[in-house]
Amino acid sequence: MNSNPNRKIKYIMITNRILKEEGIGGVNIRRVAKEAGCTSAVLYKHFENREHLIMLASVKFLEPYILEFQKQIRRTDISSIQMDLILWRLFISEAFMNKPYYELMFFGPEREKLEECVYEYYQLFPEYARRFDGLGASIIFNSNISNRELIRLRRAANEGLITLENAEILSRLSSAVFQGMFMQYPYTEMKENPASLKLATEDCFHLIFELFRKFVKPGTVLDIDS
């Protein structure tokens, strides 16, 4: 499929703006084409369908998490367990704040295409892709939350902070807790009420934190505020 990267970026940015302003329901191929000054046929040269366009535009909502992820995994002053908890807190905050798009990417009917969409997105923005090391790429380009978590916890197991068996259990449980809490809180209420958003994110993180407390080896430092 022939595709001009600069034009494709323009279409993605237009779609992302519509998502921010109106939500997923505001996006259709004809509208994006009109705002971009082209025809719908031109857009179909760049995207398979509306869902492909929306998924790519939704990846931009991952950027704050990804940028902070890249920063945190380079730290040497904290353990991998502390790092994992910091990343969980950030992921929870971003996911709850942008619930429709995280739900689409990680739990929607097109979720199996997330990996290739993230890869495609960073092909369009290579300056960001160059910041990924092997560990970062193996996590960010993985659409399965439990698998992403297991990769991080295996690192902690190598450091002797958790057994591999417990790492496998914790990755499944923490991901299940996240999904359950994520689906429990209504987006409209969180969007209109910052206090409700704060309560939801703190509730979810607290439960995951307590899971870590039960599964890591005794004496492991969990504090992430210092």
Coordinates of C-alpha atoms in Angstrom, one line a residue:
M1 CA 0.0 0.0 0.0
N2 CA 1.6 3.3 -1.1
S3 CA 1.6 5.8 1.7
N4 CA 3.2 9.3 2.1
P5 CA 4.4 9.5 5.7
N6 CA 3.9 13.2 6.0
R7 CA 0.3 13.0 4.8
K8 CA -0.4 10.0 7.0
I9 CA 0.9 11.9 10.0
K10 CA -1.4 14.8 9.1
Y11 CA -4.4 12.5 9.0
I12 CA -3.5 10.9 12.3
M13 CA -3.1 14.2 14.0
I14 CA -6.5 15.4 12.7
T15 CA -8.1 12.3 13.9
N16 CA -6.5 12.5 17.3
R17 CA -7.7 16.1 17.7
I18 CA -11.3 15.0 16.9
L19 CA -11.0 12.2 19.4
K20 CA -9.9 14.7 22.1
E21 CA -12.7 17.1 21.3
E22 CA -15.6 14.7 20.5
G23 CA -14.6 11.1 21.2
I24 CA -14.6 8.1 18.9
G25 CA -18.1 8.8 17.6
G26 CA -16.9 12.0 16.0
V27 CA -14.5 10.3 13.7
N28 CA -15.4 9.2 10.2
I29 CA -13.4 8.9 7.0
R30 CA -15.3 11.5 5.1
R31 CA -14.9 14.2 7.8
V32 CA -11.2 13.5 8.3
A33 CA -10.7 13.7 4.5
K34 CA -12.6 17.0 4.3
E35 CA -10.6 18.6 7.1
A36 CA -7.4 17.4 5.4
G37 CA -8.4 18.8 2.1
C38 CA -8.5 15.4 0.2
T39 CA -11.0 12.7 -0.7
S40 CA -12.1 9.7 1.2
A41 CA -10.4 7.6 -1.5
V42 CA -7.1 9.2 -0.7
L43 CA -7.5 8.2 3.0
Y44 CA -8.2 4.6 2.0
K45 CA -4.8 4.5 0.4
H46 CA -3.2 5.1 3.8
F47 CA -5.6 3.2 6.1
E48 CA -7.5 0.0 5.8
N49 CA -10.6 1.4 7.3
R50 CA -12.0 3.8 10.0
E51 CA -11.0 1.4 12.8
H52 CA -7.4 1.3 11.5
L53 CA -7.3 5.1 11.5
I54 CA -8.8 5.4 15.0
M55 CA -6.4 2.8 16.4
L56 CA -3.4 4.6 15.0
A57 CA -4.6 8.0 16.3
S58 CA -5.3 6.4 19.7
V59 CA -1.7 5.3 20.0
K60 CA -0.8 9.0 20.6
F61 CA -2.7 8.8 23.9
L62 CA 0.1 6.3 24.9
E63 CA 2.9 8.8 24.4
P64 CA 2.9 10.3 28.0
Y65 CA 3.2 6.8 29.4
I66 CA 5.8 5.7 26.9
L67 CA 8.0 8.8 27.4
E68 CA 7.9 8.3 31.2
F69 CA 8.5 4.6 30.7
Q70 CA 11.7 5.4 28.7
K71 CA 12.8 7.7 31.5
Q72 CA 12.1 5.3 34.4
I73 CA 13.8 2.2 32.9
R74 CA 17.1 4.0 32.8
R75 CA 17.1 4.8 36.5
T76 CA 19.7 3.0 38.6
D77 CA 18.6 4.4 42.0
I78 CA 15.6 2.2 42.5
S79 CA 14.9 -1.6 42.2
S80 CA 13.0 -3.1 39.4
I81 CA 10.1 -3.7 41.7
Q82 CA 9.9 0.0 42.6
M83 CA 10.2 0.8 38.9
D84 CA 7.4 -1.6 38.1
L85 CA 5.1 0.0 40.7
I86 CA 6.0 3.5 39.4
L87 CA 5.1 2.4 35.9
W88 CA 1.8 0.8 37.1
R89 CA 0.8 4.0 38.8
L90 CA 1.5 6.0 35.7
F91 CA -0.2 3.5 33.4
I92 CA -3.3 3.5 35.7
S93 CA -3.4 7.3 35.7
E94 CA -3.2 7.6 31.9
A95 CA -5.6 4.7 31.3
F96 CA -8.3 6.0 33.5
M97 CA -7.9 9.6 32.3
N98 CA -8.1 8.4 28.6
K99 CA -10.4 5.4 29.2
P100 CA -12.2 5.2 25.8
Y101 CA -8.9 4.9 24.0
Y102 CA -7.1 2.6 26.4
E103 CA -10.2 0.4 26.4
L104 CA -10.1 0.4 22.6
M105 CA -6.4 -0.4 22.4
F106 CA -6.2 -3.1 25.1
F107 CA -9.7 -4.6 25.5
G108 CA -11.6 -3.7 22.3
P109 CA -12.3 -5.9 19.3
E110 CA -9.3 -4.6 17.4
R111 CA -6.8 -5.2 20.3
E112 CA -4.9 -7.9 18.5
K113 CA -3.9 -5.2 16.0
L114 CA -2.4 -2.9 18.7
E115 CA 1.2 -4.3 18.3
E116 CA 1.3 -3.6 14.6
C117 CA -0.3 -0.2 15.1
V118 CA 2.2 0.8 17.7
Y119 CA 5.0 -0.4 15.4
E120 CA 3.5 1.5 12.5
Y121 CA 3.0 4.6 14.6
Y122 CA 6.7 4.7 15.6
Q123 CA 7.8 4.0 12.0
L124 CA 6.1 7.4 11.3
F125 CA 7.9 9.0 14.3
P126 CA 11.4 7.3 14.1
E127 CA 12.9 9.9 16.4
Y128 CA 10.9 8.4 19.3
A129 CA 11.5 4.8 18.2
R130 CA 15.3 5.3 18.5
R131 CA 14.9 5.7 22.2
F132 CA 13.8 2.1 22.7
D133 CA 16.2 -0.5 24.0
G134 CA 15.5 -4.2 23.8
L135 CA 13.6 -4.3 27.1
G136 CA 11.6 -1.3 26.3
A137 CA 10.6 -2.5 22.8
S138 CA 9.6 -6.0 24.1
I139 CA 7.2 -4.3 26.6
I140 CA 5.8 -1.4 24.6
F141 CA 5.2 -3.4 21.4
N142 CA 3.3 -6.0 23.4
S143 CA -0.5 -5.6 23.5
N144 CA -1.1 -8.1 26.3
I145 CA -1.0 -6.4 29.6
S146 CA -0.2 -9.6 31.6
N147 CA 2.7 -10.4 29.3
R148 CA 4.0 -6.9 29.5
E149 CA 4.0 -7.2 33.3
L150 CA 5.6 -10.6 33.3
I151 CA 8.5 -9.3 31.3
R152 CA 9.1 -6.6 34.0
L153 CA 8.7 -9.1 36.8
R154 CA 11.1 -11.6 35.3
R155 CA 13.7 -8.8 35.6
A156 CA 12.8 -8.5 39.3
A157 CA 13.1 -12.3 39.6
N158 CA 16.6 -12.1 38.2
E159 CA 17.4 -9.6 40.9
G160 CA 16.1 -12.0 43.6
L161 CA 13.2 -9.8 44.6
I162 CA 10.5 -12.3 43.7
T163 CA 10.4 -16.0 42.7
L164 CA 9.7 -16.7 39.0
E165 CA 6.6 -18.7 40.1
N166 CA 5.3 -15.7 42.0
A167 CA 6.2 -13.4 39.2
E168 CA 4.0 -15.4 36.8
I169 CA 1.1 -15.4 39.3
L170 CA 1.5 -11.7 40.2
S171 CA 1.5 -10.7 36.5
R172 CA -1.8 -12.4 35.9
L173 CA -3.4 -11.1 39.1
S174 CA -2.3 -7.5 38.9
S175 CA -3.5 -7.4 35.2
A176 CA -6.8 -8.9 36.2
V177 CA -7.2 -6.3 39.0
F178 CA -6.4 -3.5 36.6
Q179 CA -8.9 -4.7 34.0
G180 CA -11.6 -5.2 36.6
M181 CA -11.2 -1.8 38.2
F182 CA -10.7 -0.1 34.9
M183 CA -14.1 -1.4 33.7
Q184 CA -15.8 -0.7 37.0
Y185 CA -15.4 3.1 37.0
P186 CA -17.6 5.1 34.5
Y187 CA -15.6 7.4 32.2
T188 CA -18.2 10.2 32.2
E189 CA -18.1 10.6 35.9
M190 CA -14.3 10.6 36.0
K191 CA -14.1 13.0 33.2
E192 CA -16.4 15.5 34.8
N193 CA -15.2 15.0 38.4
P194 CA -11.4 15.2 39.1
A195 CA -12.0 13.9 42.6
S196 CA -13.7 10.8 41.2
L197 CA -10.8 10.2 38.8
K198 CA -8.3 10.5 41.7
L199 CA -10.3 8.1 43.8
A200 CA -10.5 5.5 41.0
T201 CA -6.8 5.6 40.2
E202 CA -5.8 5.5 43.8
D203 CA -8.2 2.6 44.5
C204 CA -6.8 0.6 41.6
F205 CA -3.2 1.3 42.4
H206 CA -3.7 0.4 46.1
L207 CA -5.0 -3.0 45.3
I208 CA -2.1 -3.7 42.9
F209 CA 0.4 -2.4 45.5
E210 CA -1.1 -4.8 48.1
L211 CA -0.7 -7.7 45.7
F212 CA 3.0 -6.9 45.3
R213 CA 3.4 -6.8 49.1
K214 CA 2.1 -10.3 49.3
F215 CA 4.1 -11.8 46.4
V216 CA 7.6 -10.2 46.6
K217 CA 10.2 -11.6 48.9
P218 CA 10.1 -10.3 52.6
G219 CA 12.1 -7.2 53.1
T220 CA 11.8 -6.0 49.5
V221 CA 11.4 -2.2 49.4
L222 CA 8.1 -1.1 47.8
D223 CA 8.1 2.6 48.7
I224 CA 8.1 4.7 45.5
D225 CA 7.6 8.1 46.9
S226 CA 11.1 8.8 48.0

